[in-house]
Every structure is written in structure tokens, then in C-alpha cells.
Amino acid sequence: MIWYHLFIPIIWINGVASSQVVQQAPAELVKPVNDEVKLMCTHKITHCNTILWYQRSKGETALKLIGYMYYKHSNVEPSFRHQFSLSGDGESTAYLHILSLKHPEHSADYFGAARALCSFAEAQFGAGTKLTVLETNLTVTPPTVKVLGASDKECLDRNNKKLPNKTLVCVASDFYPDHVNVFWQVDGEVVNNGVTTDRAARRTGGTYHITSRLRVPFKLWYSPHRNFTCTVSFFDGNNTVYRSSWISGAEAPQIQRERYLRISCNAKLSYTVLIAKSCIYGVFVILLVWKFQGSSERQNK
């Protein structure tokens, strides 16, 4: 099977495309040093006889092949044989065993993938497992969350044109490890449009921080009754805990209110003038019809 390794780059060079037909568990793990880990990958794809396991180290994009189960035969790459072992059946379910969490590089993302051994077809990947090996000198700590309101200066672009949106910023800080997800709500409803979140948390010293931004329409922000909430879910190794912060919409600046009143008054005046013109036009049409009918009656006589 030595020639098989020639085809491995075909699988992961295209990236990790998650498949619904390949299931992987657990999704997240937070473990202390010297613990053991067992990850599972399962599929029900006809003619797939191989399950492969990959590692993606933190801060990297490339996947490294750990090994594969071909039917019930396991093969672990030489550089990983002292750290990992495989078991199970490539036709259905295979397990990745991390023998002892002593290496810093064990904190990584792990992906299982199913495919036929000698096929050129792309592998079907699971959603992945995020594993963090806890550092002995650090304590698991949930995030502190704060929402920052839109800046009053965020009104004009470089061409002095009014911007259509305002930006709210959510900052989650001082947490460890980096097992977090961020989502926004407006008046209790989850929103996705206009949301931009950092791709990964950044580390400063022994803790992490992450930011997320929500772009909201200009008029929506200047609605004091609106509530904008940022919630961060944090996995502490046993449970998922939630931390939230919220902010209400702002009062429109005085100049905005005066402008609004001026526009409203002008609109009402324009509407009144339009109605008056319509009434005059209607009277004019009635007079014309009446005059035309009178002329027709005199000619008939």
C-alpha cells in the first residue's frame, strides 16, 4: 500500500469541506496534561472502506495526516506512532486515541474523513474536534463581555456622505481556553446579517480576547427602545456557559431631531398643498363638465 500515499494530497489540499454524512464526536474537548483522549468518526457511505485522521495545529491551515483505518487494518504515520493509535473499522466507525497529553502540539483541531482507499474521489470530512490541553499554570476562566455603542463621529465617509449604518462592537476578554462562539440579538431575535467576528481569539499573556462587530441601519440605532445584545458561549471542559452584554439604541442628536421635525413639517405642508391643488383641479374639472353639458343642451334646442 505504499503507493497509496501518493493520493493523500488530493484529499486535504482542497481544504476541509465538512460533510453531513460523516459524523464526528465530541465537538470540543478541554483536558489536563497526562489525560487520555478518544475521538470517534463514523459514516454510512457505500463503498467507503477507509477512515483517515488529520491534525491541524493552532495557527496553521494545512492538515497533517496522522493515519488511517483501512477496513480493520490501522496505519499510523511514523512521526505520530509514539503519540497516537487507531482502532475500529474503516467501513463504519474508527477511533483516534491520543495516548498521553504531554505534547503542546496536541492542542489542535482533529478531523476524521471517509473515502474509498484507491479512489480519486474527494474525502468526506467530519465537522472536526477542537482539543485544548490545559496549561498547568493557568485556570479555566469564562469571558468578560462588553458591548460598545456606535460612535457619534461615525456619520460621514471620506466624501462627506452620510453612512447608512452604525457599528456596534462586542469585546470578550480575559478568558481561557479559547473555546468561544459569539452571536448577536436585536430585541431578543438572533441576527446574522451585518455581523463580522474575528476568525480566532487572540492571546495576550495567559488569556484570550475576541471581538465581533454588528452593523445596524442608521435609523435602527437611533431607536432608544431597541436592545442590542452580544452573547458569548464558553466551553469550560464540562459545560457550556453564557456571558452577555447589551446596550439600548441611542437618542437621535438634537440636530437630527430638528432636521426630522423640519422634514416632517415640510412633508405635511407639501401634502396639504397637494390636496389643495387636487381639490382645485377637481372643481375646475366639474365646472368644465357643467359648462360642456350646458353648451350641448343649448345646441340641441
mmCIF file of C-alpha atoms in Angstrom:
data_model
loop_
_atom_site.group_PDB
_atom_site.id
_atom_site.type_symbol
_atom_site.label_atom_id
_atom_site.label_comp_id
_atom_site.label_asym_id
_atom_site.label_seq_id
_atom_site.Cartn_x
_atom_site.Cartn_y
_atom_site.Cartn_z
ATOM 1 C CA MET A 1 0.000 0.000 0.000
ATOM 2 C CA ILE A 2 2.984 2.328 -0.223
ATOM 3 C CA TRP A 3 1.679 3.876 -3.451
ATOM 4 C CA TYR A 4 -1.479 4.949 -1.615
ATOM 5 C CA HIS A 5 0.327 7.896 -0.001
ATOM 6 C CA LEU A 6 0.696 9.432 -3.443
ATOM 7 C CA PHE A 7 -3.014 10.174 -3.413
ATOM 8 C CA ILE A 8 -3.268 11.674 0.078
ATOM 9 C CA PRO A 9 -2.603 15.300 -1.006
ATOM 10 C CA ILE A 10 -5.704 15.074 -3.241
ATOM 11 C CA ILE A 11 -7.806 14.848 -0.079
ATOM 12 C CA TRP A 12 -6.654 17.763 2.001
ATOM 13 C CA ILE A 13 -5.134 20.144 -0.462
ATOM 14 C CA ASN A 14 -8.646 21.334 -1.326
ATOM 15 C CA GLY A 15 -9.336 22.235 2.310
ATOM 16 C CA VAL A 16 -11.665 20.803 4.900
ATOM 17 C CA ALA A 17 -15.148 20.559 3.413
ATOM 18 C CA SER A 18 -17.441 19.362 6.183
ATOM 19 C CA SER A 19 -19.939 16.667 5.235
ATOM 20 C CA GLN A 20 -23.263 15.833 6.857
ATOM 21 C CA VAL A 21 -22.801 12.147 6.087
ATOM 22 C CA VAL A 22 -19.657 11.895 8.219
ATOM 23 C CA GLN A 23 -20.227 12.371 11.939
ATOM 24 C CA GLN A 24 -17.533 13.186 14.463
ATOM 25 C CA ALA A 25 -17.598 13.359 18.264
ATOM 26 C CA PRO A 26 -17.031 15.086 20.534
ATOM 27 C CA ALA A 27 -17.046 18.585 19.028
ATOM 28 C CA GLU A 28 -14.877 20.071 21.794
ATOM 29 C CA LEU A 29 -12.535 18.778 24.488
ATOM 30 C CA VAL A 30 -10.648 20.521 27.264
ATOM 31 C CA LYS A 31 -8.299 18.135 29.034
ATOM 32 C CA PRO A 32 -5.492 18.311 31.620
ATOM 33 C CA VAL A 33 -1.965 17.116 30.918
ATOM 34 C CA ASN A 34 -1.370 13.335 31.140
ATOM 35 C CA ASP A 35 -5.031 12.535 30.388
ATOM 36 C CA GLU A 36 -6.058 10.220 27.539
ATOM 37 C CA VAL A 37 -8.369 11.122 24.658
ATOM 38 C CA LYS A 38 -10.561 9.046 22.359
ATOM 39 C CA LEU A 39 -12.164 10.637 19.287
ATOM 40 C CA MET A 40 -14.771 8.964 17.089
ATOM 41 C CA CYS A 41 -15.555 9.274 13.375
ATOM 42 C CA THR A 42 -18.433 7.366 11.791
ATOM 43 C CA HIS A 43 -20.063 7.210 8.359
ATOM 44 C CA LYS A 44 -22.629 5.234 6.343
ATOM 45 C CA ILE A 45 -21.239 5.858 2.861
ATOM 46 C CA THR A 46 -21.445 2.908 0.492
ATOM 47 C CA HIS A 47 -18.082 1.689 -0.835
ATOM 48 C CA CYS A 48 -16.085 3.830 1.628
ATOM 49 C CA ASN A 49 -13.663 1.445 3.306
ATOM 50 C CA THR A 50 -11.188 3.901 4.825
ATOM 51 C CA ILE A 51 -11.339 6.497 7.600
ATOM 52 C CA LEU A 52 -8.416 8.884 7.820
ATOM 53 C CA TRP A 53 -7.437 11.131 10.713
ATOM 54 C CA TYR A 54 -5.815 14.549 10.346
ATOM 55 C CA GLN A 55 -4.381 17.145 12.712
ATOM 56 C CA ARG A 56 -4.431 20.912 12.163
ATOM 57 C CA SER A 57 -2.218 22.718 14.640
ATOM 58 C CA LYS A 58 -3.235 26.079 16.087
ATOM 59 C CA GLY A 59 -2.444 28.999 13.827
ATOM 60 C CA GLU A 60 -1.943 26.757 10.792
ATOM 61 C CA THR A 61 -4.131 25.952 7.789
ATOM 62 C CA ALA A 62 -2.511 22.754 6.469
ATOM 63 C CA LEU A 63 -3.663 19.336 7.657
ATOM 64 C CA LYS A 64 -1.160 16.674 8.694
ATOM 65 C CA LEU A 65 -2.088 13.048 8.158
ATOM 66 C CA ILE A 66 -1.941 11.071 11.414
ATOM 67 C CA GLY A 67 -3.002 7.738 9.938
ATOM 68 C CA TYR A 68 -5.943 5.726 8.612
ATOM 69 C CA MET A 69 -8.098 2.664 9.198
ATOM 70 C CA TYR A 70 -8.432 0.504 6.065
ATOM 71 C CA TYR A 71 -11.215 -1.927 6.922
ATOM 72 C CA LYS A 72 -9.866 -3.163 10.287
ATOM 73 C CA HIS A 73 -6.229 -2.564 9.458
ATOM 74 C CA SER A 74 -4.645 0.501 11.098
ATOM 75 C CA ASN A 75 -1.697 2.507 9.843
ATOM 76 C CA VAL A 76 -0.174 5.429 11.765
ATOM 77 C CA GLU A 77 2.402 7.709 10.159
ATOM 78 C CA PRO A 78 5.915 7.108 11.581
ATOM 79 C CA SER A 79 6.195 10.603 13.095
ATOM 80 C CA PHE A 80 2.988 10.049 15.093
ATOM 81 C CA ARG A 81 3.322 6.435 16.214
ATOM 82 C CA HIS A 82 4.556 7.290 19.710
ATOM 83 C CA GLN A 83 1.627 9.677 20.286
ATOM 84 C CA PHE A 84 -1.429 8.155 18.565
ATOM 85 C CA SER A 85 -3.101 4.835 17.847
ATOM 86 C CA LEU A 86 -6.149 3.884 15.763
ATOM 87 C CA SER A 87 -8.882 1.287 16.159
ATOM 88 C CA GLY A 88 -12.270 0.393 14.699
ATOM 89 C CA ASP A 89 -13.344 -0.280 11.109
ATOM 90 C CA GLY A 90 -12.863 1.968 8.091
ATOM 91 C CA GLU A 91 -16.224 0.846 6.691
ATOM 92 C CA SER A 92 -18.211 2.356 9.568
ATOM 93 C CA THR A 93 -16.559 3.718 12.734
ATOM 94 C CA ALA A 94 -12.943 4.460 13.604
ATOM 95 C CA TYR A 95 -11.333 5.878 16.738
ATOM 96 C CA LEU A 96 -8.316 8.079 17.245
ATOM 97 C CA HIS A 97 -6.541 7.529 20.568
ATOM 98 C CA ILE A 98 -4.171 10.164 21.920
ATOM 99 C CA LEU A 99 -2.050 8.062 24.228
ATOM 100 C CA SER A 100 -0.942 10.770 26.643
ATOM 101 C CA LEU A 101 -1.415 14.525 26.532
ATOM 102 C CA LYS A 102 2.156 15.564 27.129
ATOM 103 C CA HIS A 103 2.951 17.420 23.936
ATOM 104 C CA PRO A 104 1.948 21.088 23.405
ATOM 105 C CA GLU A 105 1.052 20.329 19.794
ATOM 106 C CA HIS A 106 -1.759 18.048 20.986
ATOM 107 C CA SER A 107 -3.825 21.232 21.351
ATOM 108 C CA ALA A 108 -5.200 21.260 17.822
ATOM 109 C CA ASP A 109 -8.170 20.538 15.594
ATOM 110 C CA TYR A 110 -8.687 16.900 14.586
ATOM 111 C CA PHE A 111 -10.635 15.797 11.524
ATOM 112 C CA GLY A 112 -11.906 12.394 10.503
ATOM 113 C CA ALA A 113 -12.582 11.744 6.815
ATOM 114 C CA ALA A 114 -14.117 8.840 4.912
ATOM 115 C CA ARG A 115 -13.253 7.655 1.401
ATOM 116 C CA ALA A 116 -12.537 4.595 -0.699
ATOM 117 C CA LEU A 117 -8.863 3.677 -0.435
ATOM 118 C CA CYS A 118 -7.946 3.585 -4.103
ATOM 119 C CA SER A 119 -10.393 6.201 -5.365
ATOM 120 C CA PHE A 120 -9.692 9.631 -6.814
ATOM 121 C CA ALA A 121 -12.895 10.956 -5.231
ATOM 122 C CA GLU A 122 -12.503 13.607 -2.554
ATOM 123 C CA ALA A 123 -12.787 12.539 1.058
ATOM 124 C CA GLN A 124 -15.897 13.410 3.044
ATOM 125 C CA PHE A 125 -14.846 15.217 6.228
ATOM 126 C CA GLY A 126 -16.456 15.391 9.627
ATOM 127 C CA ALA A 127 -17.007 18.725 11.374
ATOM 128 C CA GLY A 128 -13.864 18.305 13.459
ATOM 129 C CA THR A 129 -12.938 18.186 17.144
ATOM 130 C CA LYS A 130 -11.260 21.106 18.892
ATOM 131 C CA LEU A 131 -8.930 19.874 21.642
ATOM 132 C CA THR A 132 -7.149 22.047 24.181
ATOM 133 C CA VAL A 133 -4.603 20.617 26.588
ATOM 134 C CA LEU A 134 -4.706 22.819 29.674
ATOM 135 C CA GLU A 135 -1.521 24.532 30.728
ATOM 136 C CA THR A 136 -0.695 23.668 34.323
ATOM 137 C CA ASN A 137 -0.142 27.278 35.389
ATOM 138 C CA LEU A 138 -3.455 28.595 34.009
ATOM 139 C CA THR A 139 -7.029 28.366 35.300
ATOM 140 C CA VAL A 140 -10.175 27.882 33.215
ATOM 141 C CA THR A 141 -11.855 31.301 33.173
ATOM 142 C CA PRO A 142 -15.045 32.412 31.365
ATOM 143 C CA PRO A 143 -15.023 35.674 29.381
ATOM 144 C CA THR A 144 -15.926 39.171 30.411
ATOM 145 C CA VAL A 145 -18.233 40.651 27.760
ATOM 146 C CA LYS A 146 -18.806 44.318 26.942
ATOM 147 C CA VAL A 147 -20.777 45.972 24.118
ATOM 148 C CA LEU A 148 -19.508 49.347 22.925
ATOM 149 C CA GLY A 149 -22.024 51.713 21.373
ATOM 150 C CA ALA A 150 -21.704 53.324 17.968
ATOM 151 C CA SER A 151 -19.519 56.388 17.723
ATOM 152 C CA ASP A 152 -21.229 59.727 17.097
ATOM 153 C CA LYS A 153 -18.397 60.519 14.700
ATOM 154 C CA GLU A 154 -19.353 57.559 12.514
ATOM 155 C CA CYS A 155 -21.685 59.638 10.395
ATOM 156 C CA LEU A 156 -19.790 60.584 7.246
ATOM 157 C CA ASP A 157 -17.420 58.771 4.927
ATOM 158 C CA ARG A 158 -14.327 60.243 3.299
ATOM 159 C CA ASN A 159 -16.509 62.029 0.742
ATOM 160 C CA ASN A 160 -18.642 63.578 3.489
ATOM 161 C CA LYS A 161 -21.594 61.406 2.552
ATOM 162 C CA LYS A 162 -23.857 60.050 5.262
ATOM 163 C CA LEU A 163 -23.223 56.409 6.127
ATOM 164 C CA PRO A 164 -26.265 54.097 6.003
ATOM 165 C CA ASN A 165 -25.151 52.044 9.032
ATOM 166 C CA LYS A 166 -23.699 52.321 12.518
ATOM 167 C CA THR A 167 -21.209 49.837 14.036
ATOM 168 C CA LEU A 168 -21.561 48.213 17.463
ATOM 169 C CA VAL A 169 -18.543 46.366 18.880
ATOM 170 C CA CYS A 170 -18.601 43.405 21.272
ATOM 171 C CA VAL A 171 -15.401 42.661 23.181
ATOM 172 C CA ALA A 172 -14.970 39.350 25.033
ATOM 173 C CA SER A 173 -11.783 39.280 27.087
ATOM 174 C CA ASP A 174 -9.796 37.576 29.826
ATOM 175 C CA PHE A 175 -10.892 34.002 29.089
ATOM 176 C CA TYR A 176 -9.034 30.710 28.913
ATOM 177 C CA PRO A 177 -9.058 28.482 26.930
ATOM 178 C CA ASP A 178 -10.289 29.855 23.585
ATOM 179 C CA HIS A 179 -13.439 27.721 23.226
ATOM 180 C CA VAL A 180 -15.885 30.523 22.454
ATOM 181 C CA ASN A 181 -18.632 31.418 19.965
ATOM 182 C CA VAL A 182 -20.221 34.840 19.568
ATOM 183 C CA PHE A 183 -23.746 35.749 18.407
ATOM 184 C CA TRP A 184 -25.864 38.916 18.328
ATOM 185 C CA GLN A 185 -29.523 39.582 19.079
ATOM 186 C CA VAL A 186 -31.740 42.586 18.387
ATOM 187 C CA ASP A 187 -34.750 42.694 20.713
ATOM 188 C CA GLY A 188 -34.211 39.013 21.503
ATOM 189 C CA GLU A 189 -34.019 37.860 17.872
ATOM 190 C CA VAL A 190 -30.746 36.361 16.618
ATOM 191 C CA VAL A 191 -29.293 38.305 13.683
ATOM 192 C CA ASN A 192 -26.633 37.234 11.196
ATOM 193 C CA ASN A 193 -26.670 39.995 8.604
ATOM 194 C CA GLY A 194 -24.085 42.661 9.289
ATOM 195 C CA VAL A 195 -22.140 40.504 11.767
ATOM 196 C CA THR A 196 -18.350 40.205 11.469
ATOM 197 C CA THR A 197 -16.428 38.241 14.096
ATOM 198 C CA ASP A 198 -12.693 37.618 14.392
ATOM 199 C CA ARG A 199 -11.787 34.273 12.847
ATOM 200 C CA ALA A 200 -9.968 33.238 16.007
ATOM 201 C CA ALA A 201 -9.393 34.527 19.518
ATOM 202 C CA ARG A 202 -6.080 36.256 20.138
ATOM 203 C CA ARG A 203 -3.854 35.530 23.083
ATOM 204 C CA THR A 204 -2.263 38.109 25.357
ATOM 205 C CA GLY A 205 -0.262 36.611 28.196
ATOM 206 C CA GLY A 206 -2.290 33.795 29.727
ATOM 207 C CA THR A 207 -5.737 34.806 28.427
ATOM 208 C CA TYR A 208 -7.574 35.340 25.164
ATOM 209 C CA HIS A 209 -9.783 38.047 23.697
ATOM 210 C CA ILE A 210 -12.057 38.228 20.660
ATOM 211 C CA THR A 211 -14.136 40.981 19.049
ATOM 212 C CA SER A 212 -17.309 40.960 16.989
ATOM 213 C CA ARG A 213 -18.958 43.806 15.106
ATOM 214 C CA LEU A 214 -22.611 44.401 14.240
ATOM 215 C CA ARG A 215 -23.593 46.869 11.518
ATOM 216 C CA VAL A 216 -27.105 48.207 12.074
ATOM 217 C CA PRO A 217 -29.132 50.640 9.949
ATOM 218 C CA PHE A 218 -28.741 54.278 10.954
ATOM 219 C CA LYS A 219 -32.420 54.631 11.876
ATOM 220 C CA LEU A 220 -32.408 51.386 13.879
ATOM 221 C CA TRP A 221 -29.580 52.590 16.110
ATOM 222 C CA TYR A 222 -31.402 55.842 16.865
ATOM 223 C CA SER A 223 -34.301 53.932 18.453
ATOM 224 C CA PRO A 224 -33.997 54.113 22.265
ATOM 225 C CA HIS A 225 -36.466 51.240 22.750
ATOM 226 C CA ARG A 226 -34.228 48.795 20.825
ATOM 227 C CA ASN A 227 -31.913 46.412 22.686
ATOM 228 C CA PHE A 228 -28.725 45.083 21.079
ATOM 229 C CA THR A 229 -27.272 42.050 22.866
ATOM 230 C CA CYS A 230 -23.971 40.225 22.366
ATOM 231 C CA THR A 231 -23.736 36.726 23.857
ATOM 232 C CA VAL A 232 -20.592 34.607 24.115
ATOM 233 C CA SER A 233 -20.815 30.856 24.689
ATOM 234 C CA PHE A 234 -17.806 29.379 26.504
ATOM 235 C CA PHE A 235 -16.980 25.685 26.884
ATOM 236 C CA ASP A 236 -15.148 25.074 30.174
ATOM 237 C CA GLY A 237 -14.441 21.390 29.623
ATOM 238 C CA ASN A 238 -17.654 20.147 31.221
ATOM 239 C CA ASN A 239 -20.397 22.623 30.382
ATOM 240 C CA THR A 240 -21.143 25.490 28.037
ATOM 241 C CA VAL A 241 -21.706 28.733 29.924
ATOM 242 C CA TYR A 242 -23.002 32.006 28.508
ATOM 243 C CA ARG A 243 -21.966 35.585 29.156
ATOM 244 C CA SER A 244 -23.903 38.542 27.698
ATOM 245 C CA SER A 245 -23.838 42.290 27.475
ATOM 246 C CA TRP A 246 -26.399 44.606 25.936
ATOM 247 C CA ILE A 247 -26.938 48.226 25.011
ATOM 248 C CA SER A 248 -30.008 50.238 24.085
ATOM 249 C CA GLY A 249 -30.368 52.353 20.986
ATOM 250 C CA ALA A 250 -29.382 55.998 21.251
ATOM 251 C CA GLU A 251 -31.427 59.150 21.293
ATOM 252 C CA ALA A 252 -31.067 60.961 17.998
ATOM 253 C CA PRO A 253 -28.815 64.021 18.304
ATOM 254 C CA GLN A 254 -30.590 67.377 18.619
ATOM 255 C CA ILE A 255 -29.640 68.316 15.115
ATOM 256 C CA GLN A 256 -31.155 65.077 13.875
ATOM 257 C CA ARG A 257 -34.411 65.680 15.753
ATOM 258 C CA GLU A 258 -34.656 69.244 14.470
ATOM 259 C CA ARG A 259 -33.979 68.044 10.973
ATOM 260 C CA TYR A 260 -36.578 65.336 11.355
ATOM 261 C CA LEU A 261 -39.157 67.877 12.579
ATOM 262 C CA ARG A 262 -38.280 70.213 9.728
ATOM 263 C CA ILE A 263 -38.607 67.427 7.194
ATOM 264 C CA SER A 264 -41.881 66.336 8.771
ATOM 265 C CA CYS A 265 -43.280 69.873 8.664
ATOM 266 C CA ASN A 266 -42.182 70.298 5.071
ATOM 267 C CA ALA A 267 -43.746 66.962 4.193
ATOM 268 C CA LYS A 268 -47.029 67.940 5.857
ATOM 269 C CA LEU A 269 -47.023 71.301 4.086
ATOM 270 C CA SER A 270 -46.316 69.627 0.747
ATOM 271 C CA TYR A 271 -49.100 67.137 1.395
ATOM 272 C CA THR A 272 -51.537 69.916 2.281
ATOM 273 C CA VAL A 273 -50.625 71.875 -0.862
ATOM 274 C CA LEU A 274 -51.056 68.728 -2.943
ATOM 275 C CA ILE A 275 -54.525 68.123 -1.502
ATOM 276 C CA ALA A 276 -55.487 71.754 -2.095
ATOM 277 C CA LYS A 277 -54.289 71.564 -5.693
ATOM 278 C CA SER A 278 -56.216 68.331 -6.165
ATOM 279 C CA CYS A 279 -59.384 69.975 -4.822
ATOM 280 C CA ILE A 280 -58.985 72.989 -7.102
ATOM 281 C CA TYR A 281 -58.330 70.727 -10.059
ATOM 282 C CA GLY A 282 -61.430 68.707 -9.182
ATOM 283 C CA VAL A 283 -63.601 71.857 -9.017
ATOM 284 C CA PHE A 284 -62.123 73.017 -12.322
ATOM 285 C CA VAL A 285 -62.988 69.684 -13.980
ATOM 286 C CA ILE A 286 -66.539 69.813 -12.587
ATOM 287 C CA LEU A 287 -67.025 73.355 -13.972
ATOM 288 C CA LEU A 288 -65.740 72.294 -17.371
ATOM 289 C CA VAL A 289 -68.095 69.316 -17.448
ATOM 290 C CA TRP A 290 -71.013 71.504 -16.316
ATOM 291 C CA LYS A 291 -70.183 74.117 -18.952
ATOM 292 C CA PHE A 292 -69.830 71.466 -21.644
ATOM 293 C CA GLN A 293 -73.172 69.925 -20.754
ATOM 294 C CA GLY A 294 -74.843 73.368 -20.806
ATOM 295 C CA SER A 295 -73.428 74.113 -24.258
ATOM 296 C CA SER A 296 -74.626 70.740 -25.565
ATOM 297 C CA GLU A 297 -78.169 71.338 -24.267
ATOM 298 C CA ARG A 298 -78.391 74.795 -25.933
ATOM 299 C CA GLN A 299 -77.215 73.358 -29.261
ATOM 300 C CA ASN A 300 -79.798 70.577 -29.106
ATOM 301 C CA LYS A 301 -82.555 73.143 -28.651
#
